[in-house]
Short mmCIF file of C-alpha atoms (C1' of nucleotides) in Angstrom, two decimals:
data_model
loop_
_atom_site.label_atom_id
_atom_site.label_comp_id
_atom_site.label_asym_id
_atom_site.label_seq_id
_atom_site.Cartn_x
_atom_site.Cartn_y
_atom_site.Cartn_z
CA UNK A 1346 -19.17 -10.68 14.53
CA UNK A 1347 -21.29 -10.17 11.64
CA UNK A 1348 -19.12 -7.44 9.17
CA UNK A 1349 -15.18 -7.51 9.09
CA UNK A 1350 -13.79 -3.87 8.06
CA UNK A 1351 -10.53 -4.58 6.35
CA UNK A 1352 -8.54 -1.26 5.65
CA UNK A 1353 -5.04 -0.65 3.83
CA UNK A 1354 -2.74 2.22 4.39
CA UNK A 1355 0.76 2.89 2.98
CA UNK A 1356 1.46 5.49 6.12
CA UNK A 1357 5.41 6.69 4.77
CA UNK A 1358 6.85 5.88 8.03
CA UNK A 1359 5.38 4.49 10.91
CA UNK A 1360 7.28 6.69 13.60
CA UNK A 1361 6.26 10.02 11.98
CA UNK A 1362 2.84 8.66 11.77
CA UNK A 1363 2.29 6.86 14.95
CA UNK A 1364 -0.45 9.43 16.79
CA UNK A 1365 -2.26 9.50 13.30
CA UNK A 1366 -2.43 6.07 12.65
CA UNK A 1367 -3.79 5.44 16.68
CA UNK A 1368 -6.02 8.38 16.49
CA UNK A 1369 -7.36 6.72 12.61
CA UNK A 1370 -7.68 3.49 14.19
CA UNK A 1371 -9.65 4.71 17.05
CA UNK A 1372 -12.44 6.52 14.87
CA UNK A 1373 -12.63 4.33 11.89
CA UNK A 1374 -12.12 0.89 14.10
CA UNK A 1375 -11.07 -1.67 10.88
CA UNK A 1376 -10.61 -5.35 12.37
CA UNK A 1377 -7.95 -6.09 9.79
CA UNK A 1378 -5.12 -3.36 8.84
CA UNK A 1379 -2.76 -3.80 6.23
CA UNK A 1380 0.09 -1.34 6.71
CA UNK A 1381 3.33 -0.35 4.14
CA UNK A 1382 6.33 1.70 4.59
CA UNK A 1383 6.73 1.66 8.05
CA UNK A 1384 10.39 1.96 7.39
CA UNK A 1385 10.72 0.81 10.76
CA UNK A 1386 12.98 -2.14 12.09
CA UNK A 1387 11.12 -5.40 13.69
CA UNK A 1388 12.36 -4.59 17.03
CA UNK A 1389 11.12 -0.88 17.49
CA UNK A 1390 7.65 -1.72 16.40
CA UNK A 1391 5.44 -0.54 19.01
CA UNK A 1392 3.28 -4.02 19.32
CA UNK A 1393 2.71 -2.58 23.05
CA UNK A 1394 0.91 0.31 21.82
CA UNK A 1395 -1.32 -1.31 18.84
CA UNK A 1396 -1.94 -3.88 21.84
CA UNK A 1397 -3.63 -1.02 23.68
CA UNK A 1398 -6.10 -0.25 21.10
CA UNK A 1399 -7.15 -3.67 20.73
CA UNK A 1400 -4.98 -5.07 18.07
CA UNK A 1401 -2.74 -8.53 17.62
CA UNK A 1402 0.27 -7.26 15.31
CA UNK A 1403 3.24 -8.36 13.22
CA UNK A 1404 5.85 -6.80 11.30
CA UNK A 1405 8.19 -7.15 8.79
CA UNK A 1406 10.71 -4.97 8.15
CA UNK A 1407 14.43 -4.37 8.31
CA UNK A 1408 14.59 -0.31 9.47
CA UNK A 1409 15.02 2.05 7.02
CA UNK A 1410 13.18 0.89 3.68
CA UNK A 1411 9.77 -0.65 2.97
CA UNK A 1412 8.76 -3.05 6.02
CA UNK A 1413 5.22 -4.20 5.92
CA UNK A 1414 2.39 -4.90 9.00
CA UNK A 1415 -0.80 -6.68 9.73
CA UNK A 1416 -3.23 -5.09 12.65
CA UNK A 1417 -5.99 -7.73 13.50
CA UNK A 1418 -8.55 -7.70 16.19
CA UNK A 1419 -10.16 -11.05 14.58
CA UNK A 1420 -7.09 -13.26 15.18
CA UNK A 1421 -3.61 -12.94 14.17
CA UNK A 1422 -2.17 -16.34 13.27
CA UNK A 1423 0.38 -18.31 11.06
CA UNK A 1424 2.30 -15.45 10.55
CA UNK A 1425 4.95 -15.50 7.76
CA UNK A 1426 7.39 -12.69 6.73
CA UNK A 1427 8.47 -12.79 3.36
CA UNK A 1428 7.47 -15.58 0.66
CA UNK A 1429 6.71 -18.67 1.57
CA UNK A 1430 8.91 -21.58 0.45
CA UNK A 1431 10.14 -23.16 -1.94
CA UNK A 1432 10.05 -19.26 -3.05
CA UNK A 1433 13.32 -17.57 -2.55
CA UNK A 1434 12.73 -15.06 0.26
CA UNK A 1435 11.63 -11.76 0.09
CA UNK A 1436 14.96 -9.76 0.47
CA UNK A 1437 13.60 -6.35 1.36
CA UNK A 1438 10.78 -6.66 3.82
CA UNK A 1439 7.61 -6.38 1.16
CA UNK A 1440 5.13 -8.81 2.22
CA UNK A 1441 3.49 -10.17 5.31
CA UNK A 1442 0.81 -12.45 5.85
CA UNK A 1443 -0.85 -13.97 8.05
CA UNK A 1444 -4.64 -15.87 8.71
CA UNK A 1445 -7.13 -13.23 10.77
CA UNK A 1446 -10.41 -14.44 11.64
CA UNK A 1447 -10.44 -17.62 8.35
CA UNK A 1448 -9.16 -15.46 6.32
CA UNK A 1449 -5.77 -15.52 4.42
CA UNK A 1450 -4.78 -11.54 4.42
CA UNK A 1451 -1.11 -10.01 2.81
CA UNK A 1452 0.22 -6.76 3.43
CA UNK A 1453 2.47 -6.35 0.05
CA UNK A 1454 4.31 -2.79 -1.04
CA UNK A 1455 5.20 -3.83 -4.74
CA UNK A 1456 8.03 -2.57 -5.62
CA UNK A 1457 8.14 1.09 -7.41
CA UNK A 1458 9.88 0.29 -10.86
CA UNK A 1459 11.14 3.66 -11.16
CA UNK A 1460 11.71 3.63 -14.97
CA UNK A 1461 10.51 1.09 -17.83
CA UNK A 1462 12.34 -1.34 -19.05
CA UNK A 1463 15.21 -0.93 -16.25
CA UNK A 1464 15.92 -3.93 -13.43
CA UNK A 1465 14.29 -2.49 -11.24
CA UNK A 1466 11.20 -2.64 -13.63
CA UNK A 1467 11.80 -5.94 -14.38
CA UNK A 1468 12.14 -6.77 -10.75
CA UNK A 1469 8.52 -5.39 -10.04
CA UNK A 1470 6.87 -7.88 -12.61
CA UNK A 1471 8.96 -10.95 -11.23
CA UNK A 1472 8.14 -9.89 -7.43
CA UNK A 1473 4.61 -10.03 -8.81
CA UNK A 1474 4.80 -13.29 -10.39
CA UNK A 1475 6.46 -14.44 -7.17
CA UNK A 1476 3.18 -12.94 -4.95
CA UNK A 1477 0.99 -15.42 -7.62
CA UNK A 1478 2.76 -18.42 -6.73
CA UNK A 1479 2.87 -16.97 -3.19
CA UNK A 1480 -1.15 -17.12 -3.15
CA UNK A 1481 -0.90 -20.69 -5.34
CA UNK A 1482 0.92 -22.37 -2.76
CA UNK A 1483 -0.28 -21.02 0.61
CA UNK A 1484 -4.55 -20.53 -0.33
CA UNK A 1485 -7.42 -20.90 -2.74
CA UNK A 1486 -9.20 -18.32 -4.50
CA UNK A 1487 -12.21 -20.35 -3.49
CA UNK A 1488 -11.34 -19.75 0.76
CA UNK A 1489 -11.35 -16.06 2.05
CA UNK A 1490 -7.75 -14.37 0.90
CA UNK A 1491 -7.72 -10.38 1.01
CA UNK A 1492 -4.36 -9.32 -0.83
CA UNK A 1493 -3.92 -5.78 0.64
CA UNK A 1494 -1.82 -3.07 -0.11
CA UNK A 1495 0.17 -0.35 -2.10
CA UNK A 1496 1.00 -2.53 -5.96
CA UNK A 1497 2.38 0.72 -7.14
CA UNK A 1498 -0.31 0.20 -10.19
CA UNK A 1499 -2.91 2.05 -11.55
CA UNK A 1500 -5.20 -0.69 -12.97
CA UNK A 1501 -6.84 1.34 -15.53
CA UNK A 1502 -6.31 4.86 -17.41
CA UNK A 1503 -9.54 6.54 -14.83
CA UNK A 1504 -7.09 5.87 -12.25
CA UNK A 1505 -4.41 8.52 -12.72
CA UNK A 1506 -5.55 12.00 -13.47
CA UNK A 1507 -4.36 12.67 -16.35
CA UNK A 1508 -3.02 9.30 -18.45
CA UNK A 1509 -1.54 11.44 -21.00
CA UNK A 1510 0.70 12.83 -18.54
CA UNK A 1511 1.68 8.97 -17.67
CA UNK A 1512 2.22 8.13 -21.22
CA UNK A 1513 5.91 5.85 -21.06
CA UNK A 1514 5.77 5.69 -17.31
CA UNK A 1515 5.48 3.24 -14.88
CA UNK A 1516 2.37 2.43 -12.79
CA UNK A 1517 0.41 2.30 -16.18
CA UNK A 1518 3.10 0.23 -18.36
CA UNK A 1519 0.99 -3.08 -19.81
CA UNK A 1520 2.98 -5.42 -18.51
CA UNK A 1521 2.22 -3.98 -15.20
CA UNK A 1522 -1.59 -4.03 -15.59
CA UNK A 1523 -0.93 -7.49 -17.15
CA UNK A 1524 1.04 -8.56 -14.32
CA UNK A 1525 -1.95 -7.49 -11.78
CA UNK A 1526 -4.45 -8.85 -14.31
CA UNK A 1527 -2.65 -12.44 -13.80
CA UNK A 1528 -4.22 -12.14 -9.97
CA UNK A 1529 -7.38 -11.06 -11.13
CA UNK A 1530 -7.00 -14.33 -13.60
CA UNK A 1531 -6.06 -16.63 -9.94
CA UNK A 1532 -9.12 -15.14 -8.60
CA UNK A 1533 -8.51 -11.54 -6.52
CA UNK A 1534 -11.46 -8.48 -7.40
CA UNK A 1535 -10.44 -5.25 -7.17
CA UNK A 1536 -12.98 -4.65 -4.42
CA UNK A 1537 -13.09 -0.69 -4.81
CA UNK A 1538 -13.28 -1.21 -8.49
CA UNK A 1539 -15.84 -3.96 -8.52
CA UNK A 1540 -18.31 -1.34 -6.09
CA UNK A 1541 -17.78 1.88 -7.98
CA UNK A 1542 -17.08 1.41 -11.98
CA UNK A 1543 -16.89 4.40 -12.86
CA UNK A 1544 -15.50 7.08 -9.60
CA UNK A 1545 -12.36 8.90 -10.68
CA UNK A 1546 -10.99 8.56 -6.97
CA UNK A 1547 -7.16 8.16 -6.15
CA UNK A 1548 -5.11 6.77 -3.20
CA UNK A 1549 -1.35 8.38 -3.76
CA UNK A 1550 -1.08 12.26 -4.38
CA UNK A 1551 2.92 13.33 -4.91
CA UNK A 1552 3.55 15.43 -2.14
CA UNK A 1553 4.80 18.02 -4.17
CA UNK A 1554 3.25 20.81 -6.22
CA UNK A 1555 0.15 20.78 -4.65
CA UNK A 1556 -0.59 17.82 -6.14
CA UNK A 1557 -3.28 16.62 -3.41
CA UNK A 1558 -5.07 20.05 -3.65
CA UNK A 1559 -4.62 19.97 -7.42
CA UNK A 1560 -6.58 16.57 -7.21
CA UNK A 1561 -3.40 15.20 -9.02
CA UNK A 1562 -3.09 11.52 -8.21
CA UNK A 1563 -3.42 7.75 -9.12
CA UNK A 1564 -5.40 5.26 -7.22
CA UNK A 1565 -2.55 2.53 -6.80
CA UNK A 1566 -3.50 0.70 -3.11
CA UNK A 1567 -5.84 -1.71 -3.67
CA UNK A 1568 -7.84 -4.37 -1.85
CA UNK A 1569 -7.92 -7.38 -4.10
CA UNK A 1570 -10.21 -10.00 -2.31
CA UNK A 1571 -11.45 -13.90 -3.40
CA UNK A 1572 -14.60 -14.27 -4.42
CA UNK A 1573 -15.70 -15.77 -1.07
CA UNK A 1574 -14.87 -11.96 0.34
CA UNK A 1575 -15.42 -10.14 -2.95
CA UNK A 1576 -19.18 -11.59 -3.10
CA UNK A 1577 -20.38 -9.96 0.57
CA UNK A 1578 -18.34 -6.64 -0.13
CA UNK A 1579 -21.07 -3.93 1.96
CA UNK A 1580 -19.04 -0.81 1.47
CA UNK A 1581 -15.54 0.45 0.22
CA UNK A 1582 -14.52 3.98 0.77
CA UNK A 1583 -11.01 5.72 -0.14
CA UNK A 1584 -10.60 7.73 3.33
CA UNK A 1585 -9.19 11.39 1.71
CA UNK A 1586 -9.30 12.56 5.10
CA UNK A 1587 -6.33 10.79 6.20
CA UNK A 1588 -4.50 12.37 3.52
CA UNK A 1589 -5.41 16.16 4.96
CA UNK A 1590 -3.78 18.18 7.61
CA UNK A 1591 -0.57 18.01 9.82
CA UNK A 1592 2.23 15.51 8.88
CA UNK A 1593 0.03 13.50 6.14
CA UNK A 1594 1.36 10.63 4.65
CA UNK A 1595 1.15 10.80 0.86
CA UNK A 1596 -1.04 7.76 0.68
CA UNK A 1597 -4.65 7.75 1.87
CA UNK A 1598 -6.01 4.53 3.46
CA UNK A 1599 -8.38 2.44 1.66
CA UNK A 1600 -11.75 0.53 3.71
CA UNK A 1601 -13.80 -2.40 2.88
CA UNK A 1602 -16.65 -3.77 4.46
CA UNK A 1603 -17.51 -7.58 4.25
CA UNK A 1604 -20.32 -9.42 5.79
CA UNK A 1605 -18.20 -12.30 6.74
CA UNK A 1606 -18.63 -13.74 10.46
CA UNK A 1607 -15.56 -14.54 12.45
CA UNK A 1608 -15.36 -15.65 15.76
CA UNK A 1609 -15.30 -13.56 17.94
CA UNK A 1610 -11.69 -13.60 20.03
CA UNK A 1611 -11.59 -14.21 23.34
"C1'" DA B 395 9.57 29.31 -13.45
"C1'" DT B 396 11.45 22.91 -16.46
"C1'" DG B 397 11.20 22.83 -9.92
"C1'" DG B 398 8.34 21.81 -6.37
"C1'" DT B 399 8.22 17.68 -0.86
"C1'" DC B 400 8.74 14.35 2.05
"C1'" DG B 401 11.47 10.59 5.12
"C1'" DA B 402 15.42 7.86 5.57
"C1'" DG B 403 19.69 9.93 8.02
"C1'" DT B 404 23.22 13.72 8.07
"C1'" DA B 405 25.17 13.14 2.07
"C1'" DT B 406 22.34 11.91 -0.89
"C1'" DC B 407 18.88 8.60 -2.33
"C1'" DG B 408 14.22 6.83 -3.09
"C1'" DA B 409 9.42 7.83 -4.00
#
DNA sequence: ATGGTCGAGTATCGA
């Protein structure tokens, strides 16, 4: 296989979005998924069904909050729920990871923050710090690693619409962008970033208001990739269709292309 | 107009 399409998608529950996420899967055919909020417990994850359509799977998650999922096609192995130790375990079903075709891929859902400066703020930037050691432990930033998900985040001001309307808030706090900067500093691109510099294009729209149609909305799921990956990116596109129509989640997923060869499985 | 909408589950809470 010459190109591995590796695609993240925080789908705001799996069961409502089940026939979306097969149909998605069928047209846009990624050989990695990274998936978040399935709110969905480990035993009702429909393995059989993903298994169908061509793709190994695991899950994390405990039923009704969070719970995180890799889709591969390239290999599914070494799978670990949670951080790995010595790290104290990851309570509430955030992270995932597994190796899928030489690479080392995590699903993570950061945790939201809801206001600065409260626990659950400084919670966020300590689960963070916890993903760096995470990545310190179990890879190198000079070996294939694809940290994929929704960091609740928006790297820069051009990712929100309006960062006036942001001012005080999470998502665009310093500490925040600090705290994602420190895996940039380990050795993770922002691969959407690093291909277009300068597009004003977002990933989470607030299903209320209008805010999709409004064009109201902050790009916050990113692929962050090692250099090894980063280097042989061929394409990254933020797929706004996903985010249209019937039943939507408020997420849209987010593709990258990497000229990487894997073997292919048997 | 100072809210709005979802999904968890079934009263509110979280995003």
């Amino acid at each position: 296989m010459a190109a591995v399409r590796i695609a993240t998608w925080n789908v705001n529950s799996l069961k409502v979005r089940l026939s979306r996420i097969e149909e998605w899967l069928a047209l846009a055919r990624p050989d990695v998924v990274c998936l978040q909020e399935t709110k969905i417990a480990d035993s009702a994850f429909p393995h059989l069904g993903f298994s169908a359509l061509g793709y190994e799977s695991a899950h994390h998650g405990d039923g009704r909050w969070n719970g995180v999922a890799i889709l591969s096609r390239v290999g599914l192995d070494d799978v670990l729920g949670g951080f790995c130790a010595p790290l104290e375990r990851d309570p509430d079903t955030r992270i995932i990871t597994a190796r899928c075709g030489g690479a080392l891929v995590s699903s993570v859902y950061v945790p939201n923050g809801r206001s600065v400066g409260s626990e659950h703020y400084t919670y966020k930037l300590e689960w963070i710090a916890k993903l760096r050691r995470h990545l310190e432990i179990l890879g190198s930033p000079d070996e294939p690693v694809a940290v994929c998900g929704d960091f609740n985040i928006a790297p820069d001001d051009i990712d929100v619409w309006d960062p006036a309307a942001f001012a005080g808030s999470t998502h665009v706090s310093q500490p925040e962008r600090d705290a994602l900067r420190t895996l940039e500093e380990w050795g993770l691109v922002d691969a959407f970033r690093q291909r277009y510099p300068d597009d004003r294009l977002y990933t989470y729209w607030d299903y209320r208001a209008g805010d999709f149609h409004e064009h109201r909305g902050m790009r916050i799921d990113l692929v962050m990739l090692s250099k090894p990956l980063a280097d042989r990116m061929t394409w990254a596109l933020v797929d706004r269709n996903a985010r249209k129509g019937k039943l939507p989640s408020d997420h849209a997923p987010v593709f990258v292309d990497v000229d990487f060869d894997v073997p292919v499985p048997a």
